[in-house]
PDB file of C-alpha atoms in Angstrom:
ATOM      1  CA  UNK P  25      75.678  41.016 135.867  1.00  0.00           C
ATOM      2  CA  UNK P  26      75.421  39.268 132.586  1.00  0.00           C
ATOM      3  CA  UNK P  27      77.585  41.475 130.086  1.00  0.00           C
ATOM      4  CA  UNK P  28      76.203  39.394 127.272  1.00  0.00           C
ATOM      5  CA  UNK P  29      73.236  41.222 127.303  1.00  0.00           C
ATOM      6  CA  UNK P  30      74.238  44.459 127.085  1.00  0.00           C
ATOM      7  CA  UNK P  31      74.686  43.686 123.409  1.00  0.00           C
ATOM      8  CA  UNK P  32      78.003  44.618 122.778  1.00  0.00           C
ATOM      9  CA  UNK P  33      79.028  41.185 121.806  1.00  0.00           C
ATOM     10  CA  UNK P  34      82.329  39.269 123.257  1.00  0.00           C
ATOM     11  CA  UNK P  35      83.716  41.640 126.242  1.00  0.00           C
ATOM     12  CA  UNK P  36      85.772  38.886 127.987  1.00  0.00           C
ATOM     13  CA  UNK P  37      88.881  40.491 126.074  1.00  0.00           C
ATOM     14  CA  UNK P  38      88.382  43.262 128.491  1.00  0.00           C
ATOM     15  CA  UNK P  39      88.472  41.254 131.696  1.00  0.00           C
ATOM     16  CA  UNK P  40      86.365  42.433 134.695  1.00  0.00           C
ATOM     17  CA  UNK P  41      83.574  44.948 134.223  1.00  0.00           C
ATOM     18  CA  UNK P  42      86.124  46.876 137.165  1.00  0.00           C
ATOM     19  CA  UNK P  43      88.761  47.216 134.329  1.00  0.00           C
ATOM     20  CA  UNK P  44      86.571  48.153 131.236  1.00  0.00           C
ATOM     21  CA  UNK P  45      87.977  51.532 129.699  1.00  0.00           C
ATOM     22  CA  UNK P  46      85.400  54.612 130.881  1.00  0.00           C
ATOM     23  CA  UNK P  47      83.955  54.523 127.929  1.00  0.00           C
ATOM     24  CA  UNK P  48      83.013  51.295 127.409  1.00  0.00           C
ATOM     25  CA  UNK P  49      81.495  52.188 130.931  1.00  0.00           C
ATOM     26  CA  UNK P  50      80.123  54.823 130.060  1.00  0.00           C
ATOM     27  CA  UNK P  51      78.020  53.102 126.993  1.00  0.00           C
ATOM     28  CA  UNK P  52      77.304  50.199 128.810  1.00  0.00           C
ATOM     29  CA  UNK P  53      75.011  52.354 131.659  1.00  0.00           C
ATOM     30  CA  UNK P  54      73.796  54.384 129.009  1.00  0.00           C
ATOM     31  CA  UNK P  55      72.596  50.939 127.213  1.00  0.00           C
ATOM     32  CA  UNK P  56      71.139  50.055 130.238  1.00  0.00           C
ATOM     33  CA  UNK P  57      69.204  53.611 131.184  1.00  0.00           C
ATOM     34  CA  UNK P  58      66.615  53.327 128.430  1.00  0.00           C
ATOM     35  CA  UNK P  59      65.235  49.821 129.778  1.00  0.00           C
ATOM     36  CA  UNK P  60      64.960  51.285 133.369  1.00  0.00           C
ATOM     37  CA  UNK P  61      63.433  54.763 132.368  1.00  0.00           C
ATOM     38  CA  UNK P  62      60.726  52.670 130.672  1.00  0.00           C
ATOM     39  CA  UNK P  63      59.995  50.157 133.592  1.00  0.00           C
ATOM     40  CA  UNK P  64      60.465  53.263 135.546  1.00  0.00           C
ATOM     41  CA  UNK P  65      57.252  54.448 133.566  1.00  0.00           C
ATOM     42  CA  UNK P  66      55.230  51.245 133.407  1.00  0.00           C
ATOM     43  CA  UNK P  67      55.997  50.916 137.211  1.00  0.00           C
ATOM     44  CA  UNK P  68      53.540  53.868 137.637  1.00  0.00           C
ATOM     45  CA  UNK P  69      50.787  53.028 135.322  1.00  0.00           C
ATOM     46  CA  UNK P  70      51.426  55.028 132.301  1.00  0.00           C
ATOM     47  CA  UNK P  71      52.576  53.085 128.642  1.00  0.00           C
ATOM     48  CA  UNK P  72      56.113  54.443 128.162  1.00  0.00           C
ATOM     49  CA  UNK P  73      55.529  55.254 124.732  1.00  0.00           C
ATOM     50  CA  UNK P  74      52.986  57.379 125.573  1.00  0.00           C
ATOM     51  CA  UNK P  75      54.384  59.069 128.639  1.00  0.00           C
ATOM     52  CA  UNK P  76      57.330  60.487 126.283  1.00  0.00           C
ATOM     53  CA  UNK P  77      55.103  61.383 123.076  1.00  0.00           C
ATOM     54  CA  UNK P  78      52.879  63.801 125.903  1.00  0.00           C
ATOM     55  CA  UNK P  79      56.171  64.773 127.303  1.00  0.00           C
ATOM     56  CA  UNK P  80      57.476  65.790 124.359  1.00  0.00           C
ATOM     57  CA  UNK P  81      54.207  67.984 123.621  1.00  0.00           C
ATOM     58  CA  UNK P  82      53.988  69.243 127.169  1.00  0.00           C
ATOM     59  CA  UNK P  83      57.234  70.798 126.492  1.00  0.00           C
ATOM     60  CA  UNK P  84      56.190  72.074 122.718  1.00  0.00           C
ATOM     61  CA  UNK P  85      52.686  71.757 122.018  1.00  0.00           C
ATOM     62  CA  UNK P  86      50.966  71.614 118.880  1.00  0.00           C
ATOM     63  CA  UNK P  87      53.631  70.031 116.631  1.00  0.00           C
ATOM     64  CA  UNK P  88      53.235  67.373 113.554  1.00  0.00           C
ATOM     65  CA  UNK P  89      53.292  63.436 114.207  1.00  0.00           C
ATOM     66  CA  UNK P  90      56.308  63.683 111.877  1.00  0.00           C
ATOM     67  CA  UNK P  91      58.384  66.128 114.458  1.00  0.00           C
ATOM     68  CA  UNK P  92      57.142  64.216 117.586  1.00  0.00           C
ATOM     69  CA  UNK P  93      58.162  60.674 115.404  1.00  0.00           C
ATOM     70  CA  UNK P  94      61.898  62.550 114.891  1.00  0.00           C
ATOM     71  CA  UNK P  95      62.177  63.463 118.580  1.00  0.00           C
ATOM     72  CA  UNK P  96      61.268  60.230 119.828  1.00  0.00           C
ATOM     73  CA  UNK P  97      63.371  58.429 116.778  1.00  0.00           C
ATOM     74  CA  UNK P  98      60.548  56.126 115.508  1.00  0.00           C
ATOM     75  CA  UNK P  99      58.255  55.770 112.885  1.00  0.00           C
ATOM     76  CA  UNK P 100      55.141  58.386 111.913  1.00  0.00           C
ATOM     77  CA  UNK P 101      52.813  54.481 111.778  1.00  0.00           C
ATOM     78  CA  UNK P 102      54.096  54.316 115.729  1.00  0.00           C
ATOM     79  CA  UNK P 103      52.819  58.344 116.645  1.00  0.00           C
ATOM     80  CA  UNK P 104      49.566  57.526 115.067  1.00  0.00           C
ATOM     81  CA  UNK P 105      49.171  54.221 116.899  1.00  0.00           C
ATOM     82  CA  UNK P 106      50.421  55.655 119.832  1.00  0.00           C
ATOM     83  CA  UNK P 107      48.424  59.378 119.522  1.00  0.00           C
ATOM     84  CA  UNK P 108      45.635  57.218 118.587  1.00  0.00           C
ATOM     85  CA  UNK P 109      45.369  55.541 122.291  1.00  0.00           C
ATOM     86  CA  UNK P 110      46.291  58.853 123.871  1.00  0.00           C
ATOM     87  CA  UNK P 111      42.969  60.525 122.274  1.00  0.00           C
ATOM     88  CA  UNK P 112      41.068  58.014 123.185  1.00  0.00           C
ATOM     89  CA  UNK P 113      41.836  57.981 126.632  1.00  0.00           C
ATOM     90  CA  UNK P 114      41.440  62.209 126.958  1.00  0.00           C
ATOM     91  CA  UNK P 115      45.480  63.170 126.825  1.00  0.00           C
ATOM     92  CA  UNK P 116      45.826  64.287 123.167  1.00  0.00           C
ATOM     93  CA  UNK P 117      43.982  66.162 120.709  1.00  0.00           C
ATOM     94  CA  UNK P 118      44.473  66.311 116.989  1.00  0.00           C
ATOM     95  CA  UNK P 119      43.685  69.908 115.517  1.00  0.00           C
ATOM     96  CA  UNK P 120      43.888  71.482 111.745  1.00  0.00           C
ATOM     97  CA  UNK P 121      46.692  73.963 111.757  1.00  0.00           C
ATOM     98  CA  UNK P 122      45.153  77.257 111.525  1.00  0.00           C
ATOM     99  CA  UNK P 123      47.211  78.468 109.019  1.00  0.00           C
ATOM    100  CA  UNK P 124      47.133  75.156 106.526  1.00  0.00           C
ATOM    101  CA  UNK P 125      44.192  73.541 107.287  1.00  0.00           C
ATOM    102  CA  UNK P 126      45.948  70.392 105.434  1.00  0.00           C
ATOM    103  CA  UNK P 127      48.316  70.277 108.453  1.00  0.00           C
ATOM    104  CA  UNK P 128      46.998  68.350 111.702  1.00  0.00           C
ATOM    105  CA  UNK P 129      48.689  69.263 114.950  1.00  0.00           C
ATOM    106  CA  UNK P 130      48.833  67.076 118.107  1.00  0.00           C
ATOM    107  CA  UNK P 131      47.607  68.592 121.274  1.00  0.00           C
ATOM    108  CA  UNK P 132      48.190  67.806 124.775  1.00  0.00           C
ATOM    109  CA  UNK P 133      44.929  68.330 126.781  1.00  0.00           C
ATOM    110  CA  UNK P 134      44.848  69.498 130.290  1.00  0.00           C
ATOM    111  CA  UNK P 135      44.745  65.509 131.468  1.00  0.00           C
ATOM    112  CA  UNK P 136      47.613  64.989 129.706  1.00  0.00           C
ATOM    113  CA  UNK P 137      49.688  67.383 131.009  1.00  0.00           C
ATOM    114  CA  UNK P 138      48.286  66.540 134.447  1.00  0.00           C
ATOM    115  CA  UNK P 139      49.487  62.582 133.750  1.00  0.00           C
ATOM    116  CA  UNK P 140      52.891  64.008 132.821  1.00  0.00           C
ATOM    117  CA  UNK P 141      53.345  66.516 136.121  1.00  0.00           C
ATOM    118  CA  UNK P 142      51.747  63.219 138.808  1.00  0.00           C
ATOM    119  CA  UNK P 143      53.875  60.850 136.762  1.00  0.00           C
ATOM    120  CA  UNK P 144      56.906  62.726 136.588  1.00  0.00           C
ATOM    121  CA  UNK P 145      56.661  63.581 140.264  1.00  0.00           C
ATOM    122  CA  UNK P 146      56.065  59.669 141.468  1.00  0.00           C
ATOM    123  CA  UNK P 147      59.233  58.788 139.067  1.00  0.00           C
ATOM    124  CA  UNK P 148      61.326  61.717 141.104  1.00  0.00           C
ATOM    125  CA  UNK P 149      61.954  59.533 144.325  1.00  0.00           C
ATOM    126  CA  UNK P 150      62.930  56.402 142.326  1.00  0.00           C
ATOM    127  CA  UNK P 151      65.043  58.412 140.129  1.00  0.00           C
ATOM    128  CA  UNK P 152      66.706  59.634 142.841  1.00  0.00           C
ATOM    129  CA  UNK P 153      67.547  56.594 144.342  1.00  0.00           C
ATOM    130  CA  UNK P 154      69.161  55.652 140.916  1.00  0.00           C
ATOM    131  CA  UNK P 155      71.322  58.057 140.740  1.00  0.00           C
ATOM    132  CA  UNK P 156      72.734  59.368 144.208  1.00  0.00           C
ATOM    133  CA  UNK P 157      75.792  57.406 143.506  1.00  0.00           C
ATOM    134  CA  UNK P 158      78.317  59.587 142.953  1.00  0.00           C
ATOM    135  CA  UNK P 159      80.249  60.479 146.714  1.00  0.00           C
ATOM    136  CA  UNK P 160      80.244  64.147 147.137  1.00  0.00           C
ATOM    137  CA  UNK P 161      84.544  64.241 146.458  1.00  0.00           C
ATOM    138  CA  UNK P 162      84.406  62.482 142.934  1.00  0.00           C
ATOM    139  CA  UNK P 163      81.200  64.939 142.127  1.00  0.00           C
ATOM    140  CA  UNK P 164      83.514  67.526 140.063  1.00  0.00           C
ATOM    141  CA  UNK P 165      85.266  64.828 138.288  1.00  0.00           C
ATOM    142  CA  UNK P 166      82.413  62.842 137.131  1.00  0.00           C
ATOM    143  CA  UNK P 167      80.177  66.182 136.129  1.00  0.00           C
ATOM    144  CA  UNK P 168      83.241  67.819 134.153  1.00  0.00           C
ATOM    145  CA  UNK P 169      83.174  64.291 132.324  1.00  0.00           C
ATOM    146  CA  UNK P 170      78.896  63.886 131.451  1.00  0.00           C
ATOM    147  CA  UNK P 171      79.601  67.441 130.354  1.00  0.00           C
ATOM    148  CA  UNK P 172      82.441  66.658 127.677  1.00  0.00           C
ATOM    149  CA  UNK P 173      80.161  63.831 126.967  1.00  0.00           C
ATOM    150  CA  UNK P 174      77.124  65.784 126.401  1.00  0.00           C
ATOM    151  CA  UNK P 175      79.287  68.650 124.393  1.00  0.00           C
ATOM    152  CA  UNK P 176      80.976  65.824 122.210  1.00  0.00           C
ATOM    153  CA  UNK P 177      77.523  63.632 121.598  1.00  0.00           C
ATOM    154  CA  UNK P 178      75.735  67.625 120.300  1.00  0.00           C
ATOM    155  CA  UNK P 179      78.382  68.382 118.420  1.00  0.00           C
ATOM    156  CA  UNK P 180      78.728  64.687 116.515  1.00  0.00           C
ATOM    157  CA  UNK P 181      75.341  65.264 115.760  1.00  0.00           C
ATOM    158  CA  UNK P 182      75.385  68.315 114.093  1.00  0.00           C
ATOM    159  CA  UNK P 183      77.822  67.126 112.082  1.00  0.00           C
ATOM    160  CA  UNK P 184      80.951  68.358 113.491  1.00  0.00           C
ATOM    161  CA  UNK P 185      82.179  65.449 115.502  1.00  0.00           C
ATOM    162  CA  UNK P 186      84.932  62.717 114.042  1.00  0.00           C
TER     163      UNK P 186
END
């Protein structure tokens, strides 16, 4: 594997990826899950942008393109661009807010949320496949540690890590 492109800059100090402190382990696959996810995605026909905008709204429809650009940690230009091609092609709906008609919601329409369930499902196999690494006695170990992880990482960001 080519460690230079994990984009950590010089790791040689740390000798073979086998030696590398858990952490720097530990950042290094999470670098490298974000690039598979979305070929993961393309693989089956869907734009990756889109397939997590509609995921996010199949979870918690009706919100602003600001709150879907927050959860997805990009731009409000790159919901509209993106929302724009998902309307087009039947997934998404804008709406006025009911309430404040100055407010525009996004939508997921029923094709949407039937592109999330098929593509979801074909991803499940690959996913799978990705991740049945871990040998049934090193199980406990490794879950109390993505735990801490995932404990430490919600607590940093609410403000109340180091």
């Amino acid at each position: 594997m080519d460690v230079e492109k994990l984009g950590f800059g010089d790791l040689s100090g740390l000798g073979p990826m086998e030696k590398w402190p858990i952490g720097r382990l530990f950042a290094a696959a999470s670098r490298m899950s974000g690039p598979v996810w979305w070929r993961l995605v393309e693989k089956h026909g869907v734009s990756p942008a889109g397939f997590f905008l509609l995921r996010i709204l199949h979870g918690h429809d009706g919100l602003r393109a600001g709150e879907v650009a927050r959860q997805l940690m990009v731009s409000a230009a790159t919901v509209t661009s993106v929302v724009d091609t998902l309307e087009r092609n039947g997934h998404v709906e804008r709406r006025r807010d009911g309430g404040d008609r100055r407010v525009v919601l996004l939508h997921i329409t029923d094709a949407g949320r039937r592109l999330v369930v098929e593509t979801g499902q074909a991803m499940a196999g690959d996913l799978w496949g990705l991740y049945d690494v871990v040998d049934e006695a090193d199980e406990p170990a490794v879950r109390r540690f993505l735990l801490t992880m995932i404990e430490r990482f919600d607590a940093f960001t609410k403000g109340d890590g180091p």
